[in-house]
Coordinates of C-alpha atoms in Angstrom, one line a residue:
Chain A
X6 CA -20.1 -10.6 53.1
X7 CA -22.1 -13.4 51.5
X8 CA -19.0 -15.6 51.6
X9 CA -18.4 -15.2 55.3
X10 CA -22.2 -15.9 55.8
X11 CA -21.8 -18.9 53.7
X12 CA -18.9 -20.3 55.7
X13 CA -20.7 -19.5 59.0
X14 CA -23.6 -21.2 57.9
X15 CA -21.7 -24.2 57.0
X16 CA -19.8 -24.5 60.2
X17 CA -23.2 -24.3 62.1
X18 CA -25.4 -26.7 60.0
X19 CA -22.9 -29.2 58.8
X20 CA -23.2 -32.2 61.1
X21 CA -20.2 -33.7 62.7
X22 CA -18.6 -36.0 60.1
X23 CA -16.7 -38.0 62.7
X24 CA -17.4 -39.4 66.0
X25 CA -15.7 -37.7 69.0
X26 CA -17.1 -37.7 72.3
X27 CA -20.7 -36.2 72.7
X28 CA -21.1 -32.5 73.0
X29 CA -22.0 -31.2 76.4
X30 CA -20.3 -34.2 78.5
X31 CA -17.1 -33.5 80.5
X32 CA -15.2 -36.3 78.7
X33 CA -11.6 -36.6 79.6
X34 CA -8.3 -38.4 78.3
X35 CA -8.3 -42.1 80.0
X36 CA -5.4 -41.4 82.2
X37 CA -6.6 -38.0 83.6
X38 CA -10.0 -39.6 84.1
X39 CA -8.6 -42.6 86.2
X40 CA -6.7 -40.2 88.2
X41 CA -10.0 -38.2 88.9
X42 CA -12.0 -41.4 89.5
X43 CA -9.4 -42.3 92.2
X44 CA -9.3 -39.1 93.9
X45 CA -13.1 -38.9 94.1
X46 CA -13.5 -42.6 94.4
X47 CA -16.2 -42.6 91.6
X48 CA -16.9 -45.0 89.0
X49 CA -15.3 -44.5 85.4
X50 CA -17.4 -44.5 82.3
X51 CA -15.3 -45.1 79.3
X52 CA -16.5 -44.6 75.7
X53 CA -14.2 -46.4 73.2
X54 CA -15.0 -45.0 70.0
X55 CA -13.0 -44.2 66.6
X56 CA -12.5 -41.6 64.0
X57 CA -15.4 -41.9 61.7
X58 CA -17.5 -44.2 63.8
X59 CA -20.9 -44.4 62.3
X60 CA -22.8 -46.2 65.3
X61 CA -20.8 -43.8 67.6
X62 CA -22.4 -40.9 65.8
X63 CA -25.9 -42.4 65.9
X64 CA -25.6 -43.0 69.6
X65 CA -24.4 -39.6 70.3
X66 CA -27.2 -38.1 68.3
X67 CA -30.1 -40.5 69.7
X68 CA -29.1 -41.2 73.2
X69 CA -26.4 -39.0 74.5
X70 CA -28.6 -36.0 73.3
X71 CA -31.1 -36.6 76.0
X72 CA -30.9 -34.4 79.1
X73 CA -31.7 -37.1 81.7
X74 CA -28.7 -39.2 80.3
X75 CA -26.6 -35.9 80.4
X76 CA -27.5 -35.3 83.9
X77 CA -27.1 -38.8 85.1
X78 CA -23.9 -39.7 83.5
X79 CA -22.4 -36.2 84.2
X80 CA -23.3 -36.4 88.0
X81 CA -22.5 -40.1 88.8
X82 CA -19.5 -41.0 86.6
X83 CA -15.9 -39.7 85.7
X84 CA -16.2 -39.8 81.9
X85 CA -13.2 -41.1 79.6
X86 CA -13.2 -41.0 75.7
X87 CA -10.6 -43.2 74.1
X88 CA -10.2 -43.2 70.2
X89 CA -9.3 -46.7 69.7
X90 CA -7.2 -46.0 66.6
X91 CA -5.2 -43.0 68.0
X92 CA -1.5 -42.9 68.6
X93 CA -2.2 -40.3 71.6
X94 CA -0.1 -41.3 74.4
X95 CA -1.3 -42.0 78.1
X96 CA 0.4 -42.9 81.3
X97 CA -1.6 -45.7 83.3
X98 CA -1.6 -45.8 87.1
X99 CA 0.8 -48.6 86.9
X100 CA 3.1 -46.3 85.2
X101 CA 2.9 -47.9 81.9
X102 CA 2.7 -45.4 79.0
X103 CA 0.8 -46.6 76.1
X104 CA -1.3 -45.3 73.3
X105 CA -5.2 -44.8 73.1
X106 CA -5.1 -47.7 70.5
X107 CA -3.3 -49.9 73.0
X108 CA -5.9 -48.8 75.6
X109 CA -8.6 -50.2 73.3
X110 CA -6.8 -53.4 72.7
X111 CA -6.3 -54.1 76.2
X112 CA -10.1 -53.4 77.1
X113 CA -11.2 -55.5 74.0
X114 CA -12.6 -52.3 72.0
X115 CA -12.8 -54.7 68.8
X116 CA -15.6 -53.1 67.7
X117 CA -16.8 -49.3 68.3
X118 CA -18.4 -47.9 70.2
X119 CA -17.9 -49.9 73.4
X120 CA -18.9 -48.2 76.7
X121 CA -17.3 -49.8 79.8
X122 CA -18.1 -49.0 83.5
X123 CA -14.8 -49.4 85.5
X124 CA -14.0 -49.2 89.1
X125 CA -11.4 -46.5 89.8
X126 CA -8.8 -49.2 89.7
X127 CA -9.7 -49.9 86.0
X128 CA -11.5 -53.2 86.6
X129 CA -14.6 -53.5 84.3
X130 CA -18.1 -53.8 85.8
X131 CA -20.2 -53.6 82.9
X132 CA -19.8 -53.2 79.2
X133 CA -22.2 -52.2 76.4
X134 CA -21.3 -53.0 72.9
X135 CA -22.6 -51.0 69.9
X136 CA -25.4 -48.7 69.4
X137 CA -27.1 -47.6 72.7
X138 CA -30.5 -46.2 73.1
X139 CA -31.8 -43.8 75.7
X140 CA -33.2 -46.6 77.8
X141 CA -29.9 -48.7 77.6
X142 CA -28.0 -46.2 79.1
X143 CA -30.4 -45.5 81.8
X144 CA -30.8 -49.1 82.3
X145 CA -27.0 -49.7 82.6
X146 CA -26.7 -46.9 85.0
X147 CA -29.5 -48.3 87.5
X148 CA -27.5 -51.8 87.0
X149 CA -24.0 -50.3 87.8
X150 CA -25.4 -48.4 90.7
X151 CA -27.1 -51.4 92.3
X152 CA -23.9 -53.3 91.8
X153 CA -21.7 -50.9 93.4
X154 CA -24.3 -50.4 96.3
X155 CA -25.5 -46.9 95.2
X156 CA -29.0 -47.8 94.1
X157 CA -30.4 -44.5 92.7
Chain B
X14 CA -29.4 -76.4 66.8
X15 CA -27.0 -74.7 68.7
X16 CA -26.2 -77.5 70.9
X17 CA -25.6 -79.7 68.0
X18 CA -23.4 -77.3 66.2
X19 CA -21.2 -76.8 69.1
X20 CA -18.9 -79.9 68.9
X21 CA -18.4 -79.4 65.1
X22 CA -17.5 -75.8 65.8
X23 CA -15.0 -76.9 68.4
X24 CA -13.7 -79.6 66.2
X25 CA -13.3 -77.2 63.3
X26 CA -11.7 -74.6 65.7
X27 CA -9.4 -77.1 67.0
X28 CA -8.2 -78.0 63.5
X29 CA -7.8 -74.4 62.7
X30 CA -5.1 -74.4 65.4
X31 CA -3.4 -77.6 65.0
X32 CA -2.1 -78.0 61.6
X33 CA 0.1 -81.2 60.6
X34 CA 3.8 -80.4 61.4
X35 CA 4.8 -81.4 57.9
X36 CA 2.7 -78.6 56.3
X37 CA 4.6 -75.9 58.7
X38 CA 7.6 -74.2 56.6
X39 CA 9.6 -73.6 59.9
X40 CA 10.6 -75.9 62.9
X41 CA 10.6 -73.9 66.1
X42 CA 13.1 -74.0 68.8
X43 CA 12.7 -72.7 72.3
X44 CA 11.9 -69.2 73.3
X45 CA 14.9 -66.9 74.5
X46 CA 14.6 -63.8 76.9
X47 CA 15.7 -60.8 75.1
X48 CA 16.4 -59.0 78.2
X49 CA 16.9 -60.2 81.7
X50 CA 15.9 -56.8 83.0
X51 CA 12.1 -57.2 83.8
X52 CA 9.7 -57.4 86.9
X53 CA 7.1 -55.1 88.6
X54 CA 6.6 -51.7 87.1
X55 CA 8.8 -52.5 84.1
X56 CA 7.0 -52.6 80.7
X57 CA 8.5 -53.5 77.4
X58 CA 7.1 -52.3 74.1
X59 CA 7.7 -53.7 70.8
X60 CA 6.0 -50.9 68.9
X61 CA 6.9 -49.0 65.7
X62 CA 5.3 -47.9 62.4
X63 CA 5.3 -51.0 60.2
X64 CA 6.2 -53.1 63.2
X65 CA 10.1 -53.3 62.3
X66 CA 11.6 -54.2 65.7
X67 CA 13.6 -57.3 64.7
X68 CA 16.3 -57.5 61.8
X69 CA 19.1 -59.9 60.7
X70 CA 22.5 -58.6 59.3
X71 CA 24.7 -61.3 58.2
X72 CA 25.0 -63.9 61.1
X73 CA 23.6 -61.4 63.6
X74 CA 20.1 -60.8 64.8
X75 CA 18.9 -57.8 66.6
X76 CA 15.8 -56.4 68.3
X77 CA 15.1 -52.9 69.4
X78 CA 12.2 -51.9 71.9
X79 CA 11.3 -49.2 74.4
X80 CA 11.1 -49.8 78.2
X81 CA 10.9 -47.8 81.5
X82 CA 13.7 -49.7 83.5
X83 CA 15.0 -46.4 84.4
X84 CA 11.6 -44.9 84.8
X85 CA 11.6 -42.6 81.7
X86 CA 10.7 -44.8 78.7
X87 CA 14.0 -45.3 76.6
X88 CA 15.1 -47.2 73.5
X89 CA 17.2 -50.4 73.9
X90 CA 18.9 -52.7 71.6
X91 CA 20.2 -56.3 71.8
X92 CA 21.7 -58.5 69.6
X93 CA 23.1 -62.2 69.2
X94 CA 24.9 -64.5 66.8
X95 CA 22.7 -67.0 65.1
X96 CA 24.3 -69.6 67.0
X97 CA 24.3 -68.1 70.3
X98 CA 21.8 -69.1 73.1
X99 CA 21.7 -65.6 74.5
X100 CA 21.1 -62.0 73.9
X101 CA 23.9 -59.3 74.3
X102 CA 23.2 -57.1 77.4
X103 CA 20.8 -54.5 76.5
X104 CA 22.4 -51.2 75.0
X105 CA 20.8 -48.0 75.6
X106 CA 20.3 -46.2 72.4
X107 CA 18.3 -43.0 73.3
X108 CA 19.3 -40.1 75.0
X109 CA 17.7 -38.5 78.1
X110 CA 14.3 -37.6 76.9
X111 CA 11.1 -39.7 76.8
X112 CA 11.8 -42.0 73.8
X113 CA 9.4 -44.4 72.0
X114 CA 8.6 -46.6 68.9
X115 CA 12.1 -47.6 67.5
X116 CA 12.1 -49.0 64.0
X117 CA 15.2 -51.1 63.1
X118 CA 16.5 -52.3 60.0
X119 CA 19.8 -54.3 58.9
X120 CA 22.3 -52.1 56.9
X121 CA 24.3 -54.6 54.9
X122 CA 25.8 -57.6 56.4
X123 CA 27.2 -56.0 59.7
X124 CA 25.4 -52.8 60.6
X125 CA 22.0 -52.0 62.1
X126 CA 20.1 -48.6 61.8
X127 CA 17.7 -47.7 64.5
X128 CA 15.2 -44.6 64.4
X129 CA 12.9 -43.4 67.1
X130 CA 11.0 -40.6 68.6
X131 CA 12.4 -38.6 71.5
X132 CA 11.0 -35.4 73.1
X133 CA 8.9 -34.9 69.9
X134 CA 11.9 -35.3 67.5
X135 CA 13.3 -38.1 65.2
X136 CA 16.4 -39.5 66.1
X137 CA 18.6 -42.1 64.3
X138 CA 21.8 -44.0 65.3
X139 CA 23.7 -46.8 63.7
X140 CA 25.4 -49.8 65.5
X141 CA 27.7 -52.6 64.4
X142 CA 27.2 -54.7 67.4
X143 CA 30.3 -53.5 69.0
X144 CA 30.2 -49.7 68.8
X145 CA 27.3 -47.3 68.5
X146 CA 27.5 -44.2 66.1
X147 CA 26.6 -40.8 67.0
X148 CA 22.9 -39.6 67.3
X149 CA 21.5 -37.8 64.5
X150 CA 18.5 -35.6 65.3
X151 CA 16.1 -34.2 62.5
X152 CA 15.3 -30.8 62.9
X153 CA 11.7 -31.3 62.5
X154 CA 8.9 -30.5 65.2
X155 CA 6.3 -32.8 66.4
X156 CA 7.6 -35.6 64.7
X157 CA 7.8 -39.4 65.4
X158 CA 6.2 -42.8 64.1
X159 CA 9.4 -43.7 62.2
X160 CA 9.7 -46.6 59.8
X161 CA 13.2 -47.6 58.3
X162 CA 14.5 -49.7 55.3
X163 CA 17.8 -49.8 53.5
X164 CA 19.4 -50.3 50.3
X165 CA 23.2 -50.8 50.1
X166 CA 24.6 -47.9 52.3
X167 CA 21.5 -45.8 52.0
X168 CA 18.8 -45.4 54.3
X169 CA 15.2 -44.5 53.8
X170 CA 13.2 -43.1 56.7
X171 CA 9.7 -42.3 56.6
X172 CA 8.0 -40.4 59.3
X173 CA 4.8 -38.3 60.5
X174 CA 5.4 -34.9 61.6
X175 CA 3.4 -31.7 62.2
X176 CA 2.4 -30.1 58.8
X177 CA 3.4 -26.3 59.0
X178 CA 0.2 -25.4 56.9
X179 CA -2.5 -27.4 58.8
X180 CA -3.0 -28.8 62.4
X181 CA -2.4 -32.3 61.1
X182 CA 0.5 -34.7 60.9
X183 CA 1.9 -35.4 57.5
X184 CA 4.1 -38.1 56.3
X185 CA 7.6 -37.4 55.0
X186 CA 10.5 -39.5 53.6
X187 CA 13.9 -38.6 54.5
X188 CA 17.0 -40.2 52.6
X189 CA 20.3 -40.8 54.5
X190 CA 23.6 -41.7 53.5
X191 CA 25.8 -44.0 55.9
X192 CA 29.7 -44.0 56.3
X193 CA 30.7 -46.5 58.9
X194 CA 28.5 -45.6 61.7
X195 CA 28.1 -42.0 60.8
X196 CA 24.8 -40.6 59.3
X197 CA 24.4 -37.8 56.7
X198 CA 20.9 -36.4 55.7
X199 CA 20.1 -36.4 51.9
X200 CA 17.1 -35.5 50.0
X201 CA 13.6 -35.3 52.0
X202 CA 10.1 -34.7 50.6
X203 CA 6.4 -34.9 51.3
X204 CA 5.1 -38.3 50.0
X205 CA 1.8 -36.7 49.3
X206 CA 2.6 -32.9 48.4
X207 CA -1.2 -32.1 48.3
X208 CA -2.6 -29.8 50.9
X209 CA -3.9 -31.7 54.0
X210 CA -7.4 -32.3 54.8
X211 CA -6.6 -34.6 57.7
X212 CA -3.9 -36.4 59.3
X213 CA -1.3 -39.0 57.7
X214 CA -0.2 -41.4 60.3
X215 CA 2.1 -44.3 61.0
X216 CA 3.9 -44.9 57.6
X217 CA 6.2 -47.5 56.6
X218 CA 8.4 -47.9 53.4
X219 CA 9.6 -50.7 51.1
X220 CA 12.7 -50.4 48.5
X221 CA 12.4 -52.3 45.3
X222 CA 15.2 -52.1 42.9
X223 CA 13.9 -49.1 40.9
X224 CA 11.2 -47.8 42.9
X225 CA 10.3 -46.9 46.6
X226 CA 6.6 -47.9 48.1
X227 CA 5.3 -45.8 51.1
X228 CA 2.0 -46.7 52.9
X229 CA 0.4 -45.0 55.7
X230 CA -3.0 -44.2 57.8
X231 CA -5.0 -41.6 56.1
X232 CA -7.9 -39.5 57.5
X233 CA -8.8 -37.6 54.5
X234 CA -12.1 -39.4 53.9
X235 CA -13.5 -38.8 57.5
X236 CA -12.5 -42.4 58.9
X237 CA -9.1 -44.2 58.7
X238 CA -8.0 -45.6 55.4
X239 CA -4.6 -47.1 54.2
X240 CA -3.0 -45.2 51.2
X241 CA 0.1 -45.6 49.4
X242 CA 2.3 -43.8 46.9
X243 CA 5.2 -44.8 44.9
X244 CA 8.4 -43.0 43.5
X245 CA 9.2 -44.6 40.2
X246 CA 12.2 -42.0 39.7
X247 CA 15.5 -43.4 41.2
X248 CA 17.6 -40.4 42.8
X249 CA 14.7 -38.3 43.2
X250 CA 12.1 -37.7 46.0
X251 CA 9.0 -37.4 44.1
X252 CA 6.1 -39.6 44.8
X253 CA 3.2 -40.0 42.4
X254 CA -0.3 -39.4 43.3
X255 CA -1.3 -41.8 46.3
X256 CA -3.9 -44.5 45.9
X257 CA -6.1 -46.0 48.4
X258 CA -5.3 -49.5 49.3
X259 CA -7.9 -50.7 51.9
X260 CA -11.0 -51.1 50.0
X261 CA -14.5 -49.2 51.0
X262 CA -17.3 -51.4 52.0
X263 CA -19.7 -52.3 48.9
X264 CA -23.3 -50.8 48.7
X265 CA -24.6 -47.5 49.8
X266 CA -23.1 -45.5 52.6
X267 CA -24.4 -45.9 55.9
X268 CA -26.5 -43.0 57.1
X269 CA -24.2 -42.4 60.0
X270 CA -20.4 -42.2 60.1
X271 CA -18.0 -42.0 57.1
X272 CA -16.8 -45.6 56.9
X273 CA -15.2 -48.5 58.7
X274 CA -11.8 -48.5 60.7
X275 CA -8.5 -49.7 60.1
X276 CA -5.3 -49.6 61.7
X277 CA -1.5 -49.8 61.5
X278 CA -0.3 -50.8 58.1
X279 CA 2.9 -53.1 58.0
X280 CA 4.6 -53.9 54.7
X281 CA 7.7 -55.8 53.3
X282 CA 9.2 -56.7 50.0
X283 CA 9.1 -60.3 48.8
X284 CA 10.4 -61.8 45.5
X285 CA 12.5 -59.3 43.3
X286 CA 9.7 -56.6 42.9
X287 CA 6.8 -57.3 45.0
X288 CA 5.4 -55.9 48.3
X289 CA 2.7 -57.0 50.7
X290 CA 0.8 -54.5 52.9
X291 CA -1.2 -55.9 55.8
X292 CA -3.4 -54.0 58.4
X293 CA -6.2 -54.6 60.9
X294 CA -9.5 -53.9 59.1
X295 CA -13.1 -53.6 60.8
X296 CA -14.8 -54.0 57.7
X297 CA -17.1 -56.7 59.4
X298 CA -18.5 -54.7 62.3
X299 CA -19.6 -58.0 63.8
X300 CA -16.2 -59.4 64.0
X301 CA -14.4 -56.5 64.7
X302 CA -10.7 -56.0 63.2
X303 CA -9.4 -58.5 61.1
X304 CA -6.2 -59.1 59.2
X305 CA -6.1 -58.1 55.7
X306 CA -3.5 -57.6 53.1
X307 CA -2.9 -56.4 49.5
X308 CA -0.2 -57.1 47.0
X309 CA 1.9 -54.7 44.9
X310 CA 2.0 -54.3 42.1
X311 CA -1.5 -54.7 40.8
X312 CA -2.4 -54.8 37.0
X313 CA -3.1 -51.4 35.3
X314 CA -2.9 -48.3 36.9
X315 CA -3.5 -49.5 40.5
X316 CA -0.6 -49.7 42.9
X317 CA -2.2 -52.6 45.1
X318 CA -4.5 -55.2 44.2
X319 CA -7.9 -56.3 45.8
X320 CA -7.9 -57.0 49.5
X321 CA -7.3 -60.3 50.9
X322 CA -8.5 -61.5 54.2
X323 CA -5.2 -63.1 55.7
X324 CA -6.6 -65.1 58.8
X325 CA -8.6 -68.3 58.3
X326 CA -12.3 -68.4 59.2
X327 CA -11.6 -69.6 62.9
X328 CA -10.9 -66.1 64.0
X329 CA -14.2 -65.3 63.9
X330 CA -15.2 -62.6 66.6
X331 CA -11.8 -62.9 68.2
X332 CA -9.6 -60.1 68.4
X333 CA -6.9 -59.6 65.8
X334 CA -4.3 -57.0 66.2
X335 CA -0.7 -56.0 65.3
X336 CA 0.0 -57.4 62.0
X337 CA 3.8 -57.8 61.0
X338 CA 5.0 -58.8 57.5
X339 CA 8.2 -60.6 56.5
X340 CA 9.2 -61.4 53.0
X341 CA 12.4 -63.0 51.3
X342 CA 14.0 -62.3 47.8
X343 CA 12.9 -65.9 47.1
X344 CA 9.4 -65.1 47.3
X345 CA 8.7 -66.4 50.9
X346 CA 5.8 -64.4 52.5
X347 CA 4.5 -64.6 56.0
X348 CA 2.1 -62.2 58.3
X349 CA 2.1 -62.6 62.2
X350 CA -0.5 -61.1 64.4
X351 CA -1.8 -61.4 67.7
X352 CA -5.0 -63.2 68.1
X353 CA -7.6 -63.8 71.1
X354 CA -9.4 -67.0 69.5
X355 CA -8.2 -68.8 72.5
X356 CA -8.7 -68.1 76.2
X357 CA -5.7 -65.8 76.1
X358 CA -3.8 -63.9 73.2
X359 CA -1.4 -65.9 71.1
X360 CA 1.0 -65.3 68.3
X361 CA -0.3 -66.4 65.2
X362 CA 1.0 -67.0 61.6
X363 CA -0.3 -67.5 58.0
X364 CA 2.1 -67.9 55.1
X365 CA 1.3 -67.2 51.3
X366 CA 1.7 -70.1 49.2
X367 CA 0.3 -71.1 45.7
X368 CA -1.5 -67.9 45.7
X369 CA -3.5 -68.5 48.9
X370 CA -3.0 -67.9 52.7
X371 CA -2.4 -71.0 54.9
X372 CA -4.6 -72.1 57.7
X373 CA -3.3 -70.1 60.8
X374 CA -0.7 -71.5 62.7
X375 CA -0.5 -70.6 66.6
X376 CA 3.3 -70.6 66.8
X377 CA 4.6 -73.1 69.5
X378 CA 6.5 -71.2 72.2
X379 CA 4.7 -68.0 71.6
X380 CA 1.0 -69.4 72.4
X381 CA -0.8 -71.5 75.0
X382 CA 0.4 -69.8 78.5
X383 CA 0.1 -66.1 79.5
X384 CA -0.8 -63.1 77.1
X385 CA 1.5 -63.2 73.9
X386 CA 1.3 -60.2 71.5
X387 CA 2.8 -57.4 69.6
X388 CA 4.9 -59.7 67.2
X389 CA 7.5 -58.3 64.9
X390 CA 8.9 -60.7 62.3
X391 CA 11.7 -61.0 59.6
X392 CA 13.1 -63.8 57.3
X393 CA 16.8 -64.1 56.9
X394 CA 18.3 -65.0 53.6
X395 CA 18.1 -68.9 54.3
X396 CA 14.4 -68.5 54.8
X397 CA 14.6 -68.8 58.6
X398 CA 11.8 -66.8 60.5
X399 CA 12.9 -64.7 63.5
X400 CA 10.1 -63.6 65.8
X401 CA 10.3 -61.3 68.8
X402 CA 7.2 -60.3 70.9
X403 CA 5.9 -59.5 74.2
X404 CA 4.6 -61.8 77.1
X405 CA 2.8 -61.2 80.2
X406 CA 1.2 -63.4 82.9
X407 CA -1.8 -61.0 83.2
X408 CA -3.2 -58.3 81.0
X409 CA -1.7 -55.1 82.1
X410 CA 1.0 -56.8 84.2
X411 CA 4.5 -56.6 83.9
X412 CA 6.1 -57.8 80.5
X413 CA 8.8 -60.0 79.2
X414 CA 10.6 -59.6 75.8
X415 CA 10.8 -63.0 74.1
X416 CA 12.6 -64.2 70.7
X417 CA 11.9 -67.4 68.9
X418 CA 13.9 -69.1 65.9
X419 CA 12.0 -71.0 63.2
X420 CA 14.5 -72.8 61.0
X421 CA 13.3 -73.2 57.4
X422 CA 12.1 -76.7 56.7
X423 CA 13.9 -76.5 53.5
X424 CA 17.0 -75.7 54.8
X425 CA 19.8 -78.3 55.2
X426 CA 21.5 -79.3 58.3
X427 CA 24.0 -76.7 59.9

């Protein structure tokens, strides 16, 4: 019984040791998100991270944990997460099949995290490089909405 | 201050890209098309674990790639003699399933072996340039990321496949015997027999006279690192305990994350008993991924030596990806990669001489116009360099597959 309790406690309280997409957000694979963005005519918000990325973990904890950020990004964007070192395969709207790693190289994710707002066709609108604060994400949202004619 | 420095930086950057021709070990010819099948909606990919997509057997050079000319991604192979100005028509190697990441190696003087992933299984096939042998499919699930090398009539294949005792992928080595164009499986083993904590990915293998060295991406420490193991018992498939190749950052561990990123190790033998492993390494987070390498064997108990930065300082904050390594029995050693230090991506080379990496060379014919990336290189027995790469006019646009011959400056007239 004590062993089971210890296991449960460790699962509950040990912090995430690698940086995936932040919890509580509907992040999709890049190709699924592109299709969804096209169908819904919404802007893509692409999170380029990697396994073990420290600055991704910091941004997840300090910015994506914010309720206002969660609400705004969930409501206004189709969210995609790309592990820039992963061999997971995707199919782009052009028909090309490439890995997440190659998506990262194509969109210049030479550091992580990189956050890129894109049109549904994949054209970059704005790029945020490195650790982001709550105010950075809120300000980027305002800027992108103004740029695309949807000021909030 | 910035204003004053700019001309100096530009001058230095220019010097970095324009070395005196006399210093170059190779004189490059004109690029050739590897296949004429190209155009809208067709994407050629030169990708394999260890970036082994080009090989030379005797007088013949061959290239293997994946493209979607028939909609479903399939594996193709083309070859030419050293003197020919054109490649053969592309020969389809794979079957009906989605196929990816072919690895190619020469088998003696007159055969080639190709391994690839198709429908989640590893497939292999031999060719002598005129005929294809039967396809051999390994009975291993969720398997791919193949990398091949050969010694005599024996093939060594490494690949990553689902580990039955965990939800991760594990690196396996498979020995194969050949008879003409027929393959027969031999010993197989886990390269690291310990229980898996996290995934092992994208392996590659080098064969030395009395040992085998395998390197791969490993996620056991919570971030990706490069690891290697060696087999010093010929005739067996037992590897010693693996060691880390990519070095951790010095100093205290940062409060967030587990460590810096690395990707896609490539490896080749040079000299009689040496190996170089090279990979993209993000230890300097401001510069992004740079090309690093390490030599085997090291002194003492270490398999590989201290890490060396291959690219010159002018790479700076530009992107460097997709390193490919070529060595020769005479001791030549060269690394190629794609590099965005100019307005577009170019193929760059650095070669190892007198214990140092040369200044970077932007390869004539594989730089300057368009996007040039995903190099794969090999050296033939005369020291000539053979380069294959992917060219695009626009990022994300249709691709062309290109080949370039670099005649060794030390070679005599033909």
